[in-house]
Short mmCIF file of C-alpha atoms in Angstrom, two decimals:
data_model
loop_
_atom_site.label_atom_id
_atom_site.label_comp_id
_atom_site.label_asym_id
_atom_site.label_seq_id
_atom_site.Cartn_x
_atom_site.Cartn_y
_atom_site.Cartn_z
CA MET A 1 128.49 88.10 80.75
CA GLU A 2 124.88 89.80 80.75
CA LEU A 3 125.54 90.77 84.35
CA TYR A 4 122.60 93.47 84.09
CA LYS A 5 120.05 91.03 83.64
CA LYS A 6 120.65 89.37 87.02
CA THR A 7 118.65 90.21 90.08
CA ALA A 8 120.41 92.05 93.06
CA SER A 9 120.37 88.94 95.10
CA GLU A 10 121.93 86.81 92.31
CA ILE A 11 124.73 89.47 92.10
CA ALA A 12 125.00 89.54 95.86
CA GLU A 13 125.82 85.86 96.08
CA MET A 14 128.22 86.16 93.24
CA ILE A 15 130.15 88.73 95.03
CA LYS A 16 130.10 86.84 98.29
CA SER A 17 131.64 83.63 96.44
CA LYS A 18 134.18 86.05 94.85
CA GLU A 19 133.00 85.03 91.36
CA ILE A 20 133.09 88.71 90.60
CA THR A 21 134.01 91.81 92.49
CA SER A 22 131.84 94.63 93.56
CA GLU A 23 134.20 97.01 91.35
CA GLU A 24 133.38 94.87 88.26
CA VAL A 25 129.72 95.21 88.95
CA THR A 26 129.68 98.79 89.67
CA LYS A 27 131.57 99.47 86.66
CA HIS A 28 129.33 97.21 84.60
CA PHE A 29 126.39 99.25 85.68
CA LEU A 30 127.96 102.66 85.22
CA GLU A 31 128.63 101.60 81.51
CA ARG A 32 124.82 100.64 81.17
CA ILE A 33 123.95 104.12 82.68
CA ASN A 34 126.20 105.82 80.10
CA LEU A 35 124.79 103.62 77.10
CA LEU A 36 121.17 104.43 78.02
CA GLU A 37 121.03 107.46 80.02
CA ASP A 38 120.07 109.64 77.08
CA LYS A 39 117.17 107.56 76.06
CA ILE A 40 115.93 106.92 79.43
CA GLY A 41 116.70 110.03 81.70
CA ALA A 42 116.51 108.21 84.79
CA PHE A 43 119.35 109.89 86.56
CA SER A 44 119.77 113.42 88.03
CA SER A 45 123.25 112.89 88.83
CA VAL A 46 125.77 109.96 88.52
CA LEU A 47 128.54 109.55 91.17
CA GLU A 48 131.02 107.36 89.17
CA GLU A 49 134.21 108.14 91.03
CA LYS A 50 132.72 107.83 94.62
CA ALA A 51 130.82 104.54 93.65
CA LEU A 52 134.01 103.10 92.36
CA GLU A 53 136.06 103.96 95.13
CA SER A 54 133.53 102.51 97.60
CA ALA A 55 133.42 99.33 95.71
CA LYS A 56 137.09 98.81 95.92
CA ILE A 57 137.04 99.34 99.70
CA TYR A 58 134.26 96.73 99.81
CA ASP A 59 136.30 94.24 97.74
CA ASN A 60 139.16 94.64 100.11
CA ASP A 61 136.83 93.58 102.82
CA ASN A 62 135.00 90.96 101.23
CA ASN A 63 136.33 88.15 103.50
CA GLU A 64 134.87 86.27 106.29
CA GLU A 65 136.81 87.98 108.95
CA LYS A 66 136.17 91.74 107.69
CA ARG A 67 132.53 91.39 106.61
CA LYS A 68 131.81 90.91 110.32
CA ASN A 69 132.34 94.94 110.77
CA TYR A 70 129.67 95.38 108.37
CA ASP A 71 125.88 95.34 109.23
CA ASN A 72 123.37 93.35 107.47
CA THR A 73 125.55 92.18 104.37
CA SER A 74 122.66 90.70 102.35
CA LEU A 75 123.58 93.19 99.47
CA PHE A 76 127.26 93.70 100.23
CA GLY A 77 129.05 95.20 97.19
CA VAL A 78 125.78 95.49 95.15
CA PRO A 79 125.42 99.05 93.60
CA VAL A 80 122.09 101.00 94.54
CA ALA A 81 120.85 104.34 93.30
CA LEU A 82 118.99 106.85 95.46
CA LYS A 83 115.83 108.93 94.75
CA ASP A 84 117.11 112.76 94.47
CA ASN A 85 115.23 113.64 97.69
CA ILE A 86 117.48 111.60 99.89
CA LEU A 87 120.66 113.17 101.31
CA SER A 88 123.94 111.84 101.13
CA LYS A 89 126.87 113.84 102.47
CA GLY A 90 128.61 115.93 99.75
CA ASP A 91 126.24 114.86 96.92
CA LEU A 92 124.15 116.74 94.80
CA THR A 93 120.46 116.51 96.06
CA THR A 94 118.04 118.69 94.22
CA ALA A 95 114.69 116.93 94.54
CA SER A 96 114.59 117.53 90.77
CA SER A 97 113.66 121.28 91.26
CA LYS A 98 115.49 124.46 90.18
CA ILE A 99 115.20 125.84 93.81
CA LEU A 100 117.81 123.31 94.70
CA ALA A 101 119.79 123.29 91.79
CA ASN A 102 123.47 123.61 93.67
CA TYR A 103 122.26 122.00 96.83
CA GLU A 104 124.84 119.38 98.25
CA GLY A 105 124.00 117.03 101.25
CA ILE A 106 125.72 118.12 104.31
CA TYR A 107 125.00 114.88 106.02
CA ASP A 108 123.91 111.34 105.21
CA ALA A 109 120.26 110.25 105.60
CA THR A 110 119.86 107.26 108.03
CA VAL A 111 119.04 104.91 104.99
CA VAL A 112 122.21 106.06 103.47
CA GLU A 113 124.12 105.65 106.49
CA ARG A 114 122.70 101.94 107.02
CA LEU A 115 123.66 101.18 103.21
CA LYS A 116 127.21 102.22 103.55
CA LYS A 117 127.56 100.25 106.80
CA ALA A 118 126.20 97.30 104.98
CA GLY A 119 128.89 97.58 102.20
CA VAL A 120 126.66 99.01 99.42
CA PRO A 121 127.84 101.50 96.84
CA ILE A 122 125.75 104.37 95.79
CA VAL A 123 125.89 105.18 92.05
CA GLY A 124 123.94 108.22 91.83
CA LYS A 125 120.55 110.16 92.36
CA ALA A 126 117.42 109.04 90.39
CA ASN A 127 115.37 111.67 88.56
CA MET A 128 111.95 112.37 90.05
CA ASP A 129 108.95 114.42 89.68
CA GLU A 130 109.65 117.75 91.58
CA PHE A 131 109.47 117.62 95.51
CA ALA A 132 107.86 114.05 94.72
CA MET A 133 104.84 115.74 93.40
CA GLY A 134 103.54 113.81 90.38
CA SER A 135 102.48 110.59 88.92
CA SER A 136 104.35 110.80 85.71
CA ASN A 137 107.90 111.97 86.20
CA GLU A 138 106.83 114.95 83.71
CA ASN A 139 107.38 117.18 86.50
CA SER A 140 111.30 117.13 87.09
CA ALA A 141 112.88 120.49 86.27
CA ILE A 142 115.93 118.39 84.92
CA LYS A 143 114.35 116.11 82.34
CA SER A 144 111.40 113.81 81.78
CA VAL A 145 111.78 110.06 82.24
CA SER A 146 111.00 107.48 79.63
CA ASN A 147 109.34 104.22 80.28
CA PRO A 148 111.77 101.52 79.03
CA TRP A 149 108.76 99.31 77.72
CA ASP A 150 107.86 102.18 75.36
CA LEU A 151 109.95 105.35 75.28
CA GLU A 152 106.88 107.63 74.29
CA ARG A 153 105.19 106.45 77.66
CA VAL A 154 105.75 107.73 81.09
CA PRO A 155 107.12 105.32 83.71
CA GLY A 156 104.86 106.62 86.65
CA GLY A 157 105.68 108.88 89.56
CA SER A 158 107.28 110.32 91.47
CA SER A 159 109.88 107.61 91.87
CA GLY A 160 109.77 107.28 87.89
CA GLY A 161 113.78 107.75 87.84
CA SER A 162 114.26 104.71 90.28
CA ALA A 163 111.71 102.40 88.64
CA ALA A 164 112.89 103.31 85.04
CA ALA A 165 116.58 102.85 86.07
CA VAL A 166 115.59 99.15 87.18
CA ALA A 167 113.31 98.23 84.37
CA ALA A 168 115.96 99.41 81.87
CA GLN A 169 118.53 97.29 84.13
CA MET A 170 120.64 100.30 84.67
CA ILE A 171 120.84 99.52 88.22
CA PRO A 172 119.73 96.42 90.21
CA ILE A 173 117.93 98.12 92.83
CA ALA A 174 116.93 101.74 93.91
CA LEU A 175 115.53 103.51 96.87
CA GLY A 176 112.23 105.45 96.32
CA THR A 177 109.90 107.39 98.51
CA ASP A 178 106.07 106.76 98.51
CA THR A 179 103.53 109.67 99.79
CA GLY A 180 100.60 108.48 97.95
CA GLY A 181 101.67 105.81 95.50
CA SER A 182 105.10 107.02 94.34
CA ILE A 183 106.63 103.64 94.56
CA ARG A 184 103.85 101.23 93.76
CA GLN A 185 102.39 102.94 90.58
CA PRO A 186 105.72 103.56 88.72
CA ALA A 187 106.57 99.92 89.82
CA CYS A 188 103.14 98.83 88.17
CA LEU A 189 103.90 100.78 85.20
CA THR A 190 107.49 99.59 84.57
CA GLY A 191 107.15 95.89 85.68
CA THR A 192 109.17 96.16 88.53
CA VAL A 193 108.39 95.21 92.43
CA GLY A 194 107.98 98.17 94.88
CA ILE A 195 107.58 98.48 98.54
CA LYS A 196 105.88 100.99 100.59
CA PRO A 197 106.57 100.00 104.23
CA THR A 198 104.61 100.56 107.27
CA TYR A 199 104.76 104.36 108.14
CA GLY A 200 107.51 104.41 110.77
CA ARG A 201 109.30 101.17 109.65
CA VAL A 202 111.91 103.05 108.06
CA SER A 203 113.55 106.27 109.15
CA ARG A 204 112.87 109.64 107.13
CA TYR A 205 115.88 111.49 108.69
CA GLY A 206 117.63 113.04 105.73
CA LEU A 207 114.52 112.61 103.40
CA MET A 208 113.37 116.01 102.00
CA ALA A 209 109.63 116.30 103.24
CA PHE A 210 106.70 116.50 101.23
CA GLY A 211 103.90 115.10 103.42
CA SER A 212 105.55 114.40 106.77
CA SER A 213 102.53 112.13 107.87
CA LEU A 214 102.46 110.39 104.72
CA ASP A 215 106.05 110.02 103.25
CA GLN A 216 107.81 106.77 103.60
CA ILE A 217 111.11 105.48 102.12
CA GLY A 218 110.89 102.13 100.36
CA ALA A 219 112.67 100.43 97.22
CA LEU A 220 112.11 99.06 93.74
CA ALA A 221 113.89 96.02 92.27
CA LYS A 222 113.27 93.13 89.84
CA SER A 223 112.32 90.79 92.65
CA THR A 224 110.77 90.38 95.89
CA GLU A 225 114.04 88.84 97.34
CA ASP A 226 115.75 91.68 96.30
CA LEU A 227 113.37 93.83 98.42
CA ALA A 228 113.52 91.62 101.36
CA ARG A 229 117.27 92.06 101.41
CA ILE A 230 117.34 95.78 101.31
CA MET A 231 114.42 96.21 103.80
CA LYS A 232 116.62 94.18 106.23
CA ILE A 233 119.31 96.92 105.78
CA ILE A 234 117.14 100.06 106.02
CA ALA A 235 114.13 99.14 108.25
CA GLY A 236 114.21 99.82 112.12
CA TYR A 237 114.09 102.40 114.76
CA ASP A 238 115.97 105.61 114.63
CA GLU A 239 116.60 108.04 117.53
CA LYS A 240 117.12 110.71 114.87
CA ASP A 241 113.39 110.25 113.71
CA PRO A 242 110.86 110.23 116.56
CA THR A 243 108.16 108.76 114.17
CA THR A 244 110.11 105.50 113.51
CA ALA A 245 108.65 102.67 115.61
CA ASP A 246 110.77 100.55 118.25
CA VAL A 247 109.53 97.26 116.67
CA GLU A 248 111.77 94.36 115.88
CA VAL A 249 112.59 94.02 112.37
CA PRO A 250 112.41 90.46 111.46
CA ASP A 251 114.79 88.38 109.04
CA TYR A 252 112.65 89.06 105.88
CA LEU A 253 114.52 86.50 103.87
CA LYS A 254 113.58 83.63 106.39
CA SER A 255 109.89 83.86 105.62
CA ILE A 256 109.71 84.49 101.70
CA ASN A 257 109.51 80.67 101.17
CA ASN A 258 106.66 79.88 103.60
CA ASP A 259 103.74 78.00 102.20
CA ILE A 260 100.83 80.39 101.94
CA LYS A 261 98.02 77.70 102.11
CA GLY A 262 95.33 79.02 104.23
CA LEU A 263 96.32 82.81 103.83
CA ARG A 264 93.02 84.88 103.87
CA ILE A 265 93.18 87.32 100.83
CA GLY A 266 90.37 90.21 100.75
CA LEU A 267 89.34 91.56 97.70
CA PRO A 268 87.64 94.93 98.35
CA LYS A 269 84.73 95.35 96.01
CA GLU A 270 85.19 99.20 95.84
CA TYR A 271 88.49 98.53 93.85
CA PHE A 272 87.04 96.45 91.20
CA ALA A 273 84.14 99.04 90.30
CA GLU A 274 83.74 101.51 87.50
CA GLY A 275 86.95 103.11 86.13
CA LEU A 276 89.15 99.94 86.13
CA ASP A 277 90.31 99.28 82.64
CA LYS A 278 88.56 95.75 81.92
CA ASN A 279 92.03 94.26 80.79
CA ILE A 280 93.65 95.28 83.82
CA LYS A 281 90.83 93.56 85.83
CA GLU A 282 91.52 90.34 83.70
CA VAL A 283 95.05 90.36 85.01
CA VAL A 284 94.23 90.94 88.50
CA ASN A 285 91.54 88.33 88.44
CA LYS A 286 94.27 85.69 86.87
CA ALA A 287 96.63 86.58 89.55
CA VAL A 288 93.99 86.03 92.09
CA GLU A 289 93.33 82.36 90.64
CA GLN A 290 96.99 81.59 90.80
CA LEU A 291 97.15 82.51 94.52
CA LYS A 292 94.06 80.53 94.96
CA GLY A 293 95.92 77.71 93.35
CA LEU A 294 98.64 78.01 96.06
CA GLY A 295 96.05 77.48 98.73
CA ALA A 296 95.20 81.10 99.66
CA GLU A 297 91.57 81.66 100.72
CA ILE A 298 89.86 84.56 98.86
CA LYS A 299 87.10 86.67 100.25
CA GLU A 300 85.22 89.68 99.23
CA VAL A 301 85.43 92.69 101.62
CA SER A 302 84.52 96.24 101.88
CA LEU A 303 86.33 99.60 102.33
CA PRO A 304 83.50 102.03 102.05
CA TYR A 305 85.38 105.19 102.77
CA VAL A 306 88.12 104.90 99.90
CA GLU A 307 85.68 106.66 97.64
CA TYR A 308 86.83 109.80 99.53
CA ALA A 309 90.49 109.05 99.22
CA ILE A 310 91.68 111.17 96.42
CA SER A 311 90.13 114.20 97.76
CA THR A 312 91.10 113.49 101.33
CA TYR A 313 94.54 112.99 100.36
CA TYR A 314 95.15 116.00 98.17
CA ILE A 315 93.91 118.23 100.93
CA ILE A 316 96.20 116.59 103.62
CA SER A 317 99.27 116.26 101.55
CA SER A 318 98.98 119.80 99.98
CA ALA A 319 98.52 121.31 103.34
CA GLU A 320 101.62 119.50 104.71
CA ALA A 321 103.52 120.18 101.38
CA ALA A 322 102.70 123.98 102.00
CA SER A 323 104.10 124.02 105.40
CA ASN A 324 107.20 121.92 104.41
CA LEU A 325 108.20 123.92 101.39
CA SER A 326 107.91 127.24 103.23
CA ARG A 327 111.53 127.06 104.03
CA TYR A 328 112.68 127.07 100.23
CA ASP A 329 112.60 130.98 100.29
CA GLY A 330 116.25 132.01 99.00
CA VAL A 331 117.19 132.71 102.87
CA ARG A 332 117.19 129.47 104.58
CA TYR A 333 117.19 127.11 101.56
CA GLY A 334 116.96 127.50 97.76
CA VAL A 335 118.68 129.58 95.06
CA ARG A 336 118.33 133.12 95.73
CA LYS A 337 116.78 135.05 92.59
CA SER A 338 116.94 138.63 93.74
CA ASP A 339 118.88 140.88 96.33
CA ASP A 340 116.01 143.62 96.52
CA SER A 341 113.43 143.93 99.04
CA VAL A 342 112.88 140.90 101.31
CA GLU A 343 109.49 140.59 99.60
CA ASP A 344 110.96 140.79 96.10
CA MET A 345 113.47 138.17 97.04
CA TYR A 346 110.86 135.84 98.25
CA VAL A 347 108.54 136.18 95.41
CA LYS A 348 111.28 135.78 92.76
CA SER A 349 113.07 132.88 94.29
CA ARG A 350 109.91 130.91 94.73
CA SER A 351 108.33 131.93 91.45
CA GLU A 352 111.45 130.94 89.40
CA GLY A 353 112.38 128.11 91.67
CA PHE A 354 109.36 126.02 91.98
CA GLY A 355 107.41 124.37 88.84
CA PRO A 356 103.82 124.62 88.12
CA GLU A 357 102.72 121.39 89.92
CA VAL A 358 104.52 122.41 93.19
CA LYS A 359 102.95 125.85 93.14
CA ARG A 360 99.54 124.30 92.43
CA ARG A 361 99.98 122.20 95.67
CA ILE A 362 101.34 125.06 97.77
CA MET A 363 98.43 127.00 96.76
CA ILE A 364 95.88 124.35 97.42
CA GLY A 365 97.79 123.80 100.81
CA ASN A 366 97.51 127.23 101.80
CA TYR A 367 94.12 127.73 101.03
CA VAL A 368 92.68 124.86 103.06
CA LEU A 369 94.71 125.98 106.05
CA SER A 370 93.49 129.44 105.95
CA SER A 371 91.29 131.16 108.35
CA GLY A 372 87.89 130.32 107.34
CA PHE A 373 88.43 127.16 105.48
CA TYR A 374 90.50 125.22 107.82
CA ASP A 375 87.36 123.57 109.36
CA ALA A 376 85.82 122.96 106.10
CA TYR A 377 88.74 121.44 104.45
CA TYR A 378 91.88 120.33 106.50
CA LYS A 379 89.94 119.52 109.64
CA LYS A 380 87.14 117.57 107.75
CA ALA A 381 89.76 115.75 105.58
CA SER A 382 91.76 114.68 108.85
CA GLN A 383 88.44 113.19 110.11
CA VAL A 384 87.62 111.29 106.95
CA ARG A 385 91.45 110.13 107.15
CA ARG A 386 90.58 108.43 110.31
CA LEU A 387 87.65 106.61 108.93
CA ILE A 388 89.68 105.30 106.18
CA LYS A 389 92.24 104.00 108.52
CA ASP A 390 89.43 102.42 110.56
CA ASP A 391 88.16 100.66 107.33
CA PHE A 392 91.43 99.10 106.74
CA GLU A 393 92.09 98.05 110.61
CA ARG A 394 88.65 96.60 110.56
CA VAL A 395 89.15 94.49 107.23
CA LEU A 396 92.55 93.53 108.25
CA THR A 397 91.13 91.69 111.22
CA GLU A 398 89.00 89.69 108.87
CA VAL A 399 91.75 88.70 106.19
CA ASP A 400 95.50 88.64 106.50
CA ILE A 401 96.13 90.48 103.10
CA ILE A 402 94.23 92.80 101.01
CA LEU A 403 94.65 92.19 97.08
CA THR A 404 93.82 95.23 94.64
CA PRO A 405 94.73 96.77 91.25
CA THR A 406 97.72 99.31 91.64
CA SER A 407 96.88 101.68 88.58
CA PRO A 408 93.51 101.91 86.82
CA THR A 409 95.49 101.93 83.63
CA ALA A 410 98.69 100.73 82.09
CA ALA A 411 101.45 103.37 81.27
CA PHE A 412 99.96 106.41 79.50
CA LYS A 413 101.65 108.46 76.89
CA LYS A 414 103.72 111.50 77.56
CA GLY A 415 101.53 114.88 77.77
CA GLU A 416 98.43 112.71 77.72
CA LYS A 417 97.08 113.95 81.12
CA ASN A 418 99.14 117.26 81.50
CA THR A 419 96.38 119.64 80.86
CA ASP A 420 93.87 117.88 83.25
CA PRO A 421 95.22 117.71 86.96
CA VAL A 422 92.24 115.72 88.21
CA GLN A 423 92.89 112.98 85.51
CA MET A 424 96.60 112.80 86.48
CA TYR A 425 95.69 112.79 90.51
CA LEU A 426 93.30 109.61 89.48
CA ALA A 427 96.33 107.80 88.58
CA ASP A 428 96.80 107.29 92.31
CA ILE A 429 93.10 106.37 93.02
CA TYR A 430 94.38 102.77 94.25
CA THR A 431 97.31 103.78 96.31
CA VAL A 432 96.74 106.93 98.33
CA SER A 433 94.40 105.49 100.93
CA ILE A 434 97.39 103.02 102.05
CA ASN A 435 99.48 106.03 103.03
CA MET A 436 96.55 107.45 104.76
CA ALA A 437 96.02 104.36 106.86
CA GLY A 438 99.88 104.00 107.32
CA VAL A 439 99.59 100.51 106.50
CA PRO A 440 102.49 98.62 104.30
CA ALA A 441 101.75 97.60 100.39
CA ILE A 442 103.96 95.87 97.83
CA CYS A 443 103.25 95.96 94.06
CA VAL A 444 104.30 92.93 92.14
CA PRO A 445 104.14 92.56 88.31
CA ALA A 446 101.22 90.36 87.32
CA GLY A 447 100.91 90.41 83.57
CA PHE A 448 100.73 92.55 80.40
CA VAL A 449 98.26 94.69 78.61
CA ASP A 450 98.98 95.49 75.01
CA GLY A 451 102.56 94.87 75.66
CA LEU A 452 102.74 97.16 78.95
CA PRO A 453 103.28 95.71 82.40
CA VAL A 454 100.59 95.55 84.84
CA GLY A 455 100.78 94.93 88.67
CA ILE A 456 98.90 93.83 91.68
CA GLN A 457 99.03 95.58 95.01
CA LEU A 458 99.04 93.38 98.03
CA ILE A 459 98.40 95.44 101.21
CA GLY A 460 99.24 93.93 104.67
CA ASN A 461 98.72 94.88 108.49
CA TYR A 462 101.16 97.05 110.38
CA PHE A 463 104.69 95.94 110.35
CA LYS A 464 103.58 92.69 108.44
CA GLU A 465 105.84 93.27 105.47
CA ASP A 466 107.18 89.91 106.02
CA LEU A 467 103.89 88.19 105.12
CA LEU A 468 103.47 90.58 102.08
CA PHE A 469 107.15 89.54 100.86
CA ASN A 470 106.14 85.81 101.30
CA ALA A 471 102.74 86.07 99.21
CA SER A 472 104.57 88.15 96.51
CA HIS A 473 107.80 85.77 96.24
CA LYS A 474 105.24 82.80 96.06
CA PHE A 475 103.21 84.52 93.34
CA GLU A 476 106.47 85.36 91.36
CA GLU A 477 107.12 81.70 91.32
CA VAL A 478 103.77 80.77 89.68
CA ARG A 479 103.74 83.72 87.63
CA GLY A 480 107.28 82.99 85.90
CA LYS A 481 110.15 85.36 85.10
CA ILE A 482 109.93 88.89 83.59
CA GLU A 483 112.01 89.50 80.53
CA TYR A 484 112.96 93.12 80.54
CA PRO A 485 113.08 95.13 77.30
CA GLU A 486 116.42 95.49 75.35
CA ILE A 487 116.83 98.93 74.59
#
């Protein structure tokens, strides 16, 4: 049985009906990981024994009476991968950095706790750009990740391991994190579906912080229904994270099949200007026509301040990164590289522990926060961020959903942008503004350019993930099934 070709939702239903056991499914995907990991490099670590042990327990509890003891059993028994910056107790969690090479989680992140309470086995930690800083997954201190559609190309970043693992069908579903596009951009480049929820919808407790006002945990999968199922599990208020919102979480599965006739979709003219590959534009325009065919109403809108999004984002995120990463000093956290003077220990531990991109952002962050520059950079960026947020809030009173490209290009070749950080940063040009506004967005595959997948981005109002899932699911039905590459 080619079980790996099935979606997480299909597998969940098979386990529920006892057509297959969670242990059999988990074993099947662990074998896929062993078979393909050398080619893809999607995992930082694999938790084979733990995953099988959990699966056996869930199989014993797979009956009507015992399943009642679990919360939200929408993915009961279906194995999941975690991005390597999400803590799980007793498991290696390194953020793909040398500075955390030996670090094991001492508690479960809230999302992990909720997955376990929902009967979901965790198979391992997905590789990533170090501390989630990057758009290509070439910044991992462990190994670079390959795109399953073309092994010479990048899978996007920073959740490149999660995206590649799903696209290579090594795992049916994976958690990622999104600070400026780190779920949606790799979803676009690998032909997977990725959700960045509203800021505050999912707890960040147990997530290694990069940009605390921007980070959000989400997921990547092969179908929108899969994402609706996992969001049902991980979303919701958490008293351990004061930034989570005490807003009711709807049953996302109930609304995915709603008719989208009359749905107002806005196309921001700024996203279709110079810089967008003409072939990608054609794919996006075709998707717009398909949604129109489903009865959606299309309208041109304007988000004038998004032209400042990239510079604003890199000032704010780097400032927050410099602050958050100050704890990795060889004393509080991090591998200690010297026992000489305190200064020598700090310098050696951080110089040898952090990679070039992380150092670059720490230096940018410290610069924009320093005396004499704070007002000119950080304060000004915070003011522009407010204008960007106001733009989205205004447009989302005129339309229900905003539709844009997700990435200006399809997957690029490894090493192609490594010498030019600005070109690499521009890979996130269509995604960073969404994090600054705090609104939810989903990337759904829309077609192909030269054999490489391309996705569209659907952006919604605060806590309206259900509407995004609905539009994305209906679009998938007219787009047709995606056949993932055999590797």
